[in-house]
PDB file of C-alpha atoms in Angstrom:
ATOM      1  CA  MET A   1       0.145  -0.389   0.073  1.00  0.00           C
ATOM      2  CA  GLN A   2       0.706   3.779  -0.541  1.00  0.00           C
ATOM      3  CA  ALA A   3       0.693   6.619   1.486  1.00  0.00           C
ATOM      4  CA  SER A   4       0.764  10.101   0.777  1.00  0.00           C
ATOM      5  CA  PHE A   5       3.368  12.373   1.767  1.00  0.00           C
ATOM      6  CA  THR A   6       1.214  13.500   4.838  1.00  0.00           C
ATOM      7  CA  GLU A   7       0.624  10.069   5.522  1.00  0.00           C
ATOM      8  CA  GLU A   8       3.798   9.042   5.644  1.00  0.00           C
ATOM      9  CA  ASN A   9       5.005  11.595   8.447  1.00  0.00           C
ATOM     10  CA  TYR A  10       2.109  11.262  10.369  1.00  0.00           C
ATOM     11  CA  LEU A  11       2.957   7.507  10.795  1.00  0.00           C
ATOM     12  CA  LYS A  12       6.472   7.994  11.526  1.00  0.00           C
ATOM     13  CA  ALA A  13       6.122  10.010  13.565  1.00  0.00           C
ATOM     14  CA  ILE A  14       3.793   7.585  15.540  1.00  0.00           C
ATOM     15  CA  TYR A  15       6.712   4.836  15.232  1.00  0.00           C
ATOM     16  CA  HIS A  16       8.701   7.464  16.694  1.00  0.00           C
ATOM     17  CA  LEU A  17       6.563   8.434  19.443  1.00  0.00           C
ATOM     18  CA  SER A  18       6.288   4.446  20.199  1.00  0.00           C
ATOM     19  CA  GLU A  19       9.625   3.635  20.607  1.00  0.00           C
ATOM     20  CA  GLU A  20       9.242   6.266  23.523  1.00  0.00           C
ATOM     21  CA  GLY A  21       7.394   3.447  25.268  1.00  0.00           C
ATOM     22  CA  ARG A  22       4.120   4.778  24.291  1.00  0.00           C
ATOM     23  CA  GLN A  23       2.119   1.717  23.972  1.00  0.00           C
ATOM     24  CA  GLN A  24      -0.741   4.486  22.904  1.00  0.00           C
ATOM     25  CA  VAL A  25      -0.222   7.639  21.270  1.00  0.00           C
ATOM     26  CA  ASN A  26      -2.408  10.548  22.041  1.00  0.00           C
ATOM     27  CA  THR A  27      -3.338  13.076  19.902  1.00  0.00           C
ATOM     28  CA  ASN A  28      -2.177  16.633  21.382  1.00  0.00           C
ATOM     29  CA  ARG A  29       1.528  14.764  21.317  1.00  0.00           C
ATOM     30  CA  ILE A  30       1.166  14.205  17.831  1.00  0.00           C
ATOM     31  CA  ALA A  31       0.296  17.958  16.854  1.00  0.00           C
ATOM     32  CA  MET A  32       3.227  19.038  18.908  1.00  0.00           C
ATOM     33  CA  VAL A  33       5.156  16.802  17.332  1.00  0.00           C
ATOM     34  CA  LEU A  34       3.902  17.724  13.742  1.00  0.00           C
ATOM     35  CA  ASN A  35       3.888  21.242  14.334  1.00  0.00           C
ATOM     36  CA  THR A  36      -0.487  21.150  13.732  1.00  0.00           C
ATOM     37  CA  LYS A  37      -3.736  21.303  15.501  1.00  0.00           C
ATOM     38  CA  PRO A  38      -4.602  18.555  17.597  1.00  0.00           C
ATOM     39  CA  ALA A  39      -8.593  18.670  15.812  1.00  0.00           C
ATOM     40  CA  SER A  40      -6.485  18.411  12.008  1.00  0.00           C
ATOM     41  CA  VAL A  41      -4.229  15.500  13.581  1.00  0.00           C
ATOM     42  CA  THR A  42      -7.753  13.616  14.574  1.00  0.00           C
ATOM     43  CA  ASP A  43      -8.978  14.032  11.007  1.00  0.00           C
ATOM     44  CA  MET A  44      -5.522  12.366   9.493  1.00  0.00           C
ATOM     45  CA  LEU A  45      -6.307   9.541  12.594  1.00  0.00           C
ATOM     46  CA  LYS A  46      -9.673   8.678  11.069  1.00  0.00           C
ATOM     47  CA  LYS A  47      -8.376   8.296   7.909  1.00  0.00           C
ATOM     48  CA  LEU A  48      -5.390   6.530   8.638  1.00  0.00           C
ATOM     49  CA  SER A  49      -7.863   3.682  10.769  1.00  0.00           C
ATOM     50  CA  GLU A  50     -10.392   3.941   7.596  1.00  0.00           C
ATOM     51  CA  LYS A  51      -7.151   2.750   5.678  1.00  0.00           C
ATOM     52  CA  ASN A  52      -5.709   0.070   8.373  1.00  0.00           C
ATOM     53  CA  LEU A  53      -3.031   1.906   8.723  1.00  0.00           C
ATOM     54  CA  LEU A  54      -3.312   2.531  12.275  1.00  0.00           C
ATOM     55  CA  ASN A  55      -5.626   1.239  15.836  1.00  0.00           C
ATOM     56  CA  TYR A  56      -7.591   4.468  16.483  1.00  0.00           C
ATOM     57  CA  THR A  57      -9.929   5.225  19.382  1.00  0.00           C
ATOM     58  CA  ARG A  58     -11.237   8.246  20.193  1.00  0.00           C
ATOM     59  CA  TYR A  59      -9.661   9.612  22.959  1.00  0.00           C
ATOM     60  CA  GLN A  60      -7.830   6.722  24.081  1.00  0.00           C
ATOM     61  CA  GLY A  61      -4.599   7.403  21.431  1.00  0.00           C
ATOM     62  CA  VAL A  62      -3.437   5.286  18.412  1.00  0.00           C
ATOM     63  CA  SER A  63      -1.130   2.546  17.683  1.00  0.00           C
ATOM     64  CA  LEU A  64       0.184   1.659  14.528  1.00  0.00           C
ATOM     65  CA  THR A  65      -1.117  -1.227  12.887  1.00  0.00           C
ATOM     66  CA  ASP A  66       1.104  -3.931  11.036  1.00  0.00           C
ATOM     67  CA  PRO A  67       0.656  -2.419   7.738  1.00  0.00           C
ATOM     68  CA  GLY A  68       1.397   1.258   8.844  1.00  0.00           C
ATOM     69  CA  ARG A  69       4.313   0.194  10.694  1.00  0.00           C
ATOM     70  CA  ASN A  70       6.112  -1.417   7.659  1.00  0.00           C
ATOM     71  CA  ILE A  71       5.657   1.937   6.148  1.00  0.00           C
ATOM     72  CA  ALA A  72       6.967   4.331   9.083  1.00  0.00           C
ATOM     73  CA  LEU A  73      10.257   1.516   8.411  1.00  0.00           C
ATOM     74  CA  LYS A  74      10.356   2.132   4.744  1.00  0.00           C
ATOM     75  CA  VAL A  75      10.373   5.934   5.399  1.00  0.00           C
ATOM     76  CA  ILE A  76      12.600   5.635   8.016  1.00  0.00           C
ATOM     77  CA  ARG A  77      14.816   2.868   6.421  1.00  0.00           C
ATOM     78  CA  LYS A  78      15.333   6.234   3.421  1.00  0.00           C
ATOM     79  CA  HIS A  79      15.939   8.646   5.620  1.00  0.00           C
ATOM     80  CA  ARG A  80      18.424   7.411   7.671  1.00  0.00           C
ATOM     81  CA  LEU A  81      20.402   5.809   4.379  1.00  0.00           C
ATOM     82  CA  TRP A  82      20.446   8.725   2.809  1.00  0.00           C
ATOM     83  CA  GLU A  83      21.496  10.902   5.813  1.00  0.00           C
ATOM     84  CA  PHE A  84      24.481   8.347   5.911  1.00  0.00           C
ATOM     85  CA  PHE A  85      25.315   9.185   1.648  1.00  0.00           C
ATOM     86  CA  LEU A  86      24.970  12.966   2.090  1.00  0.00           C
ATOM     87  CA  VAL A  87      27.831  12.714   5.186  1.00  0.00           C
ATOM     88  CA  GLU A  88      30.296   9.906   3.816  1.00  0.00           C
ATOM     89  CA  LYS A  89      29.622  10.913  -0.132  1.00  0.00           C
ATOM     90  CA  LEU A  90      28.616  14.357   0.023  1.00  0.00           C
ATOM     91  CA  ASN A  91      30.727  15.451   2.891  1.00  0.00           C
ATOM     92  CA  PHE A  92      27.582  17.091   4.695  1.00  0.00           C
ATOM     93  CA  GLY A  93      28.082  17.429   8.307  1.00  0.00           C
ATOM     94  CA  TRP A  94      25.790  15.053  10.778  1.00  0.00           C
ATOM     95  CA  ASP A  95      24.144  18.534  12.155  1.00  0.00           C
ATOM     96  CA  GLU A  96      23.363  19.388   8.110  1.00  0.00           C
ATOM     97  CA  VAL A  97      21.639  16.148   7.090  1.00  0.00           C
ATOM     98  CA  HIS A  98      18.372  16.126   8.659  1.00  0.00           C
ATOM     99  CA  ASP A  99      16.309  18.429   6.914  1.00  0.00           C
ATOM    100  CA  LEU A 100      17.629  17.212   2.975  1.00  0.00           C
ATOM    101  CA  ALA A 101      16.657  13.975   4.080  1.00  0.00           C
ATOM    102  CA  GLU A 102      12.920  14.635   4.705  1.00  0.00           C
ATOM    103  CA  GLN A 103      12.609  15.879   1.655  1.00  0.00           C
ATOM    104  CA  LEU A 104      14.617  12.696   0.573  1.00  0.00           C
ATOM    105  CA  GLU A 105      12.947   9.975   2.660  1.00  0.00           C
ATOM    106  CA  HIS A 106       9.471  10.397   0.268  1.00  0.00           C
ATOM    107  CA  ILE A 107      10.911   9.113  -2.981  1.00  0.00           C
ATOM    108  CA  GLN A 108       9.035   5.804  -3.807  1.00  0.00           C
ATOM    109  CA  SER A 109      11.813   3.954  -6.094  1.00  0.00           C
ATOM    110  CA  VAL A 110      12.455   0.739  -4.087  1.00  0.00           C
ATOM    111  CA  GLU A 111      15.195  -0.455  -6.682  1.00  0.00           C
ATOM    112  CA  LEU A 112      16.931   2.896  -6.223  1.00  0.00           C
ATOM    113  CA  ILE A 113      16.683   2.801  -2.018  1.00  0.00           C
ATOM    114  CA  ASN A 114      18.009  -1.107  -2.486  1.00  0.00           C
ATOM    115  CA  ARG A 115      20.821  -0.163  -4.817  1.00  0.00           C
ATOM    116  CA  LEU A 116      21.814   3.752  -2.822  1.00  0.00           C
ATOM    117  CA  ASP A 117      21.867   0.395   0.192  1.00  0.00           C
ATOM    118  CA  SER A 118      24.762  -1.699  -1.908  1.00  0.00           C
ATOM    119  CA  PHE A 119      26.119   0.946  -2.972  1.00  0.00           C
ATOM    120  CA  LEU A 120      27.111   2.624   0.087  1.00  0.00           C
ATOM    121  CA  GLY A 121      27.960  -1.023   2.159  1.00  0.00           C
ATOM    122  CA  PHE A 122      24.657  -2.323   3.749  1.00  0.00           C
ATOM    123  CA  PRO A 123      25.624   0.071   6.544  1.00  0.00           C
ATOM    124  CA  GLU A 124      23.466  -1.012   9.803  1.00  0.00           C
ATOM    125  CA  TYR A 125      23.828   2.632  11.350  1.00  0.00           C
ATOM    126  CA  ASP A 126      23.191   5.850  10.410  1.00  0.00           C
ATOM    127  CA  PRO A 127      25.369   9.248  11.016  1.00  0.00           C
ATOM    128  CA  HIS A 128      23.747   9.472  14.463  1.00  0.00           C
ATOM    129  CA  GLY A 129      23.971   6.296  15.498  1.00  0.00           C
ATOM    130  CA  ASP A 130      20.672   4.881  14.687  1.00  0.00           C
ATOM    131  CA  PRO A 131      19.749   1.752  13.294  1.00  0.00           C
ATOM    132  CA  ILE A 132      18.547   1.474   9.239  1.00  0.00           C
ATOM    133  CA  PRO A 133      15.914  -0.598   8.983  1.00  0.00           C
ATOM    134  CA  LYS A 134      16.411  -3.386   6.234  1.00  0.00           C
ATOM    135  CA  ASP A 135      14.615  -3.844   3.488  1.00  0.00           C
ATOM    136  CA  ASN A 136      12.485  -6.478   4.818  1.00  0.00           C
ATOM    137  CA  GLY A 137      11.153  -4.378   7.605  1.00  0.00           C
ATOM    138  CA  THR A 138      13.520  -5.699  10.445  1.00  0.00           C
ATOM    139  CA  ILE A 139      15.060  -2.832  12.828  1.00  0.00           C
ATOM    140  CA  LYS A 140      18.289  -4.180  14.849  1.00  0.00           C
ATOM    141  CA  CYS A 141      17.091  -3.171  18.512  1.00  0.00           C
ATOM    142  CA  TYR A 142      20.092  -2.262  20.474  1.00  0.00           C
ATOM    143  CA  ASP A 143      20.811  -1.533  23.677  1.00  0.00           C
ATOM    144  CA  LEU A 144      22.180   2.150  25.009  1.00  0.00           C
ATOM    145  CA  LYS A 145      22.045   4.107  27.860  1.00  0.00           C
ATOM    146  CA  PRO A 146      22.678   8.012  28.269  1.00  0.00           C
ATOM    147  CA  ILE A 147      26.039   9.410  29.786  1.00  0.00           C
ATOM    148  CA  SER A 148      23.707  10.288  32.725  1.00  0.00           C
ATOM    149  CA  ALA A 149      23.059   6.682  33.627  1.00  0.00           C
ATOM    150  CA  LEU A 150      26.537   5.933  34.379  1.00  0.00           C
ATOM    151  CA  HIS A 151      28.288   5.343  37.710  1.00  0.00           C
ATOM    152  CA  VAL A 152      31.434   7.098  38.774  1.00  0.00           C
ATOM    153  CA  GLY A 153      34.191   4.781  36.909  1.00  0.00           C
ATOM    154  CA  GLU A 154      32.226   3.430  34.666  1.00  0.00           C
ATOM    155  CA  THR A 155      33.388   3.478  30.799  1.00  0.00           C
ATOM    156  CA  GLY A 156      31.364   3.381  27.765  1.00  0.00           C
ATOM    157  CA  THR A 157      31.513   4.577  24.015  1.00  0.00           C
ATOM    158  CA  ILE A 158      29.596   7.205  22.097  1.00  0.00           C
ATOM    159  CA  ALA A 159      26.781   5.433  19.877  1.00  0.00           C
ATOM    160  CA  GLY A 160      24.375   7.361  19.561  1.00  0.00           C
ATOM    161  CA  VAL A 161      22.092  10.842  20.486  1.00  0.00           C
ATOM    162  CA  ARG A 162      18.124  11.499  21.539  1.00  0.00           C
ATOM    163  CA  GLU A 163      18.427  14.734  20.036  1.00  0.00           C
ATOM    164  CA  HIS A 164      19.442  15.480  16.619  1.00  0.00           C
ATOM    165  CA  SER A 165      18.363  19.576  16.387  1.00  0.00           C
ATOM    166  CA  PRO A 166      22.091  21.448  14.799  1.00  0.00           C
ATOM    167  CA  LEU A 167      22.263  23.446  17.942  1.00  0.00           C
ATOM    168  CA  PHE A 168      23.344  20.240  19.881  1.00  0.00           C
ATOM    169  CA  LEU A 169      25.062  18.055  17.098  1.00  0.00           C
ATOM    170  CA  GLN A 170      27.509  21.129  16.665  1.00  0.00           C
ATOM    171  CA  TYR A 171      27.887  21.573  20.347  1.00  0.00           C
ATOM    172  CA  LEU A 172      29.083  17.536  20.314  1.00  0.00           C
ATOM    173  CA  GLU A 173      31.032  17.892  17.056  1.00  0.00           C
ATOM    174  CA  LYS A 174      33.011  20.889  18.994  1.00  0.00           C
ATOM    175  CA  MET A 175      33.800  19.643  22.720  1.00  0.00           C
ATOM    176  CA  ASN A 176      34.621  16.219  19.859  1.00  0.00           C
ATOM    177  CA  LEU A 177      31.948  13.976  21.556  1.00  0.00           C
ATOM    178  CA  VAL A 178      30.997  12.161  18.588  1.00  0.00           C
ATOM    179  CA  ILE A 179      30.367   8.612  17.887  1.00  0.00           C
ATOM    180  CA  GLY A 180      32.985   6.104  18.687  1.00  0.00           C
ATOM    181  CA  LYS A 181      34.235   8.817  21.256  1.00  0.00           C
ATOM    182  CA  LYS A 182      35.404   6.623  24.638  1.00  0.00           C
ATOM    183  CA  ILE A 183      34.311   7.965  27.865  1.00  0.00           C
ATOM    184  CA  SER A 184      34.214   8.248  31.490  1.00  0.00           C
ATOM    185  CA  MET A 185      32.574   8.692  34.442  1.00  0.00           C
ATOM    186  CA  GLU A 186      34.891  11.127  36.571  1.00  0.00           C
ATOM    187  CA  GLU A 187      32.214  13.244  38.199  1.00  0.00           C
ATOM    188  CA  VAL A 188      28.309  14.538  39.172  1.00  0.00           C
ATOM    189  CA  ILE A 189      28.786  17.888  40.526  1.00  0.00           C
ATOM    190  CA  ALA A 190      26.146  18.041  43.376  1.00  0.00           C
ATOM    191  CA  TYR A 191      25.228  21.540  42.851  1.00  0.00           C
ATOM    192  CA  ASP A 192      23.905  21.860  39.012  1.00  0.00           C
ATOM    193  CA  GLU A 193      24.570  18.073  38.449  1.00  0.00           C
ATOM    194  CA  THR A 194      27.310  19.069  35.951  1.00  0.00           C
ATOM    195  CA  VAL A 195      28.950  16.039  34.793  1.00  0.00           C
ATOM    196  CA  VAL A 196      32.428  15.688  34.534  1.00  0.00           C
ATOM    197  CA  ILE A 197      33.880  13.287  32.249  1.00  0.00           C
ATOM    198  CA  THR A 198      37.372  11.737  30.882  1.00  0.00           C
ATOM    199  CA  THR A 199      37.689  11.210  27.334  1.00  0.00           C
ATOM    200  CA  GLU A 200      40.502   8.375  26.106  1.00  0.00           C
ATOM    201  CA  ASN A 201      43.231  10.770  25.554  1.00  0.00           C
ATOM    202  CA  ASN A 202      42.145  12.175  29.497  1.00  0.00           C
ATOM    203  CA  GLN A 203      40.785  15.450  28.882  1.00  0.00           C
ATOM    204  CA  LYS A 204      37.917  16.160  31.070  1.00  0.00           C
ATOM    205  CA  ILE A 205      34.715  18.134  29.796  1.00  0.00           C
ATOM    206  CA  ASN A 206      32.151  19.333  31.468  1.00  0.00           C
ATOM    207  CA  ILE A 207      28.696  18.979  29.999  1.00  0.00           C
ATOM    208  CA  SER A 208      24.872  19.809  31.327  1.00  0.00           C
ATOM    209  CA  LYS A 209      22.284  17.352  32.944  1.00  0.00           C
ATOM    210  CA  ALA A 210      20.538  17.824  29.391  1.00  0.00           C
ATOM    211  CA  ALA A 211      23.523  16.735  27.321  1.00  0.00           C
ATOM    212  CA  ALA A 212      24.610  13.847  29.589  1.00  0.00           C
ATOM    213  CA  LYS A 213      20.992  12.500  28.907  1.00  0.00           C
ATOM    214  CA  ASN A 214      21.305  12.919  25.390  1.00  0.00           C
ATOM    215  CA  ILE A 215      24.015  11.719  24.820  1.00  0.00           C
ATOM    216  CA  LEU A 216      23.917   7.657  24.144  1.00  0.00           C
ATOM    217  CA  ILE A 217      26.617   5.042  24.928  1.00  0.00           C
ATOM    218  CA  THR A 218      27.391   1.448  24.411  1.00  0.00           C
ATOM    219  CA  ILE A 219      29.035   0.276  27.856  1.00  0.00           C
TER     220      ILE A 219
END
């Protein structure tokens, strides 16, 4: 089943919100993410429900059906492959590619995307550390935790980010806290919960509580 540009954006947003641990995603949250009015969201949810792309019960939230989830994953696959291509082949910064990939993710040619995947060497993760779904709809699940969850003395390797805003990514680039960087927890300052970490070259870096929650690591 083929979905429209707008329908794909809704399905993708609902998928991402459900990944945050929400079994049922509410209308107001969808409206906030898509920057639209709750009444417009309600109309679209009814339409998507009629097409069997989601389960919708008024006042109880929504969840994706299998066909809806498949469409969302295909859009996410295209988005993340294009981000990888833009960074690795066209030398864009990881803070520059999201909006471009938002436009490219709606290309409908399956053959083009599969050839792009092959051309790139079948990457498993995008430049922000997010897993790239396979053509068959499977997506690799992996266990990441934020730096803020580390105890003093524990170490990890930066593997992803929760926030993809250009300002945050530029901040990480400036601090050289990029994918693959090894860090260890040194201290949490009691006054404002500033986190002190040490990198693999023994450089001490202070990061805010918010930043520590949005940098994901593998142990």
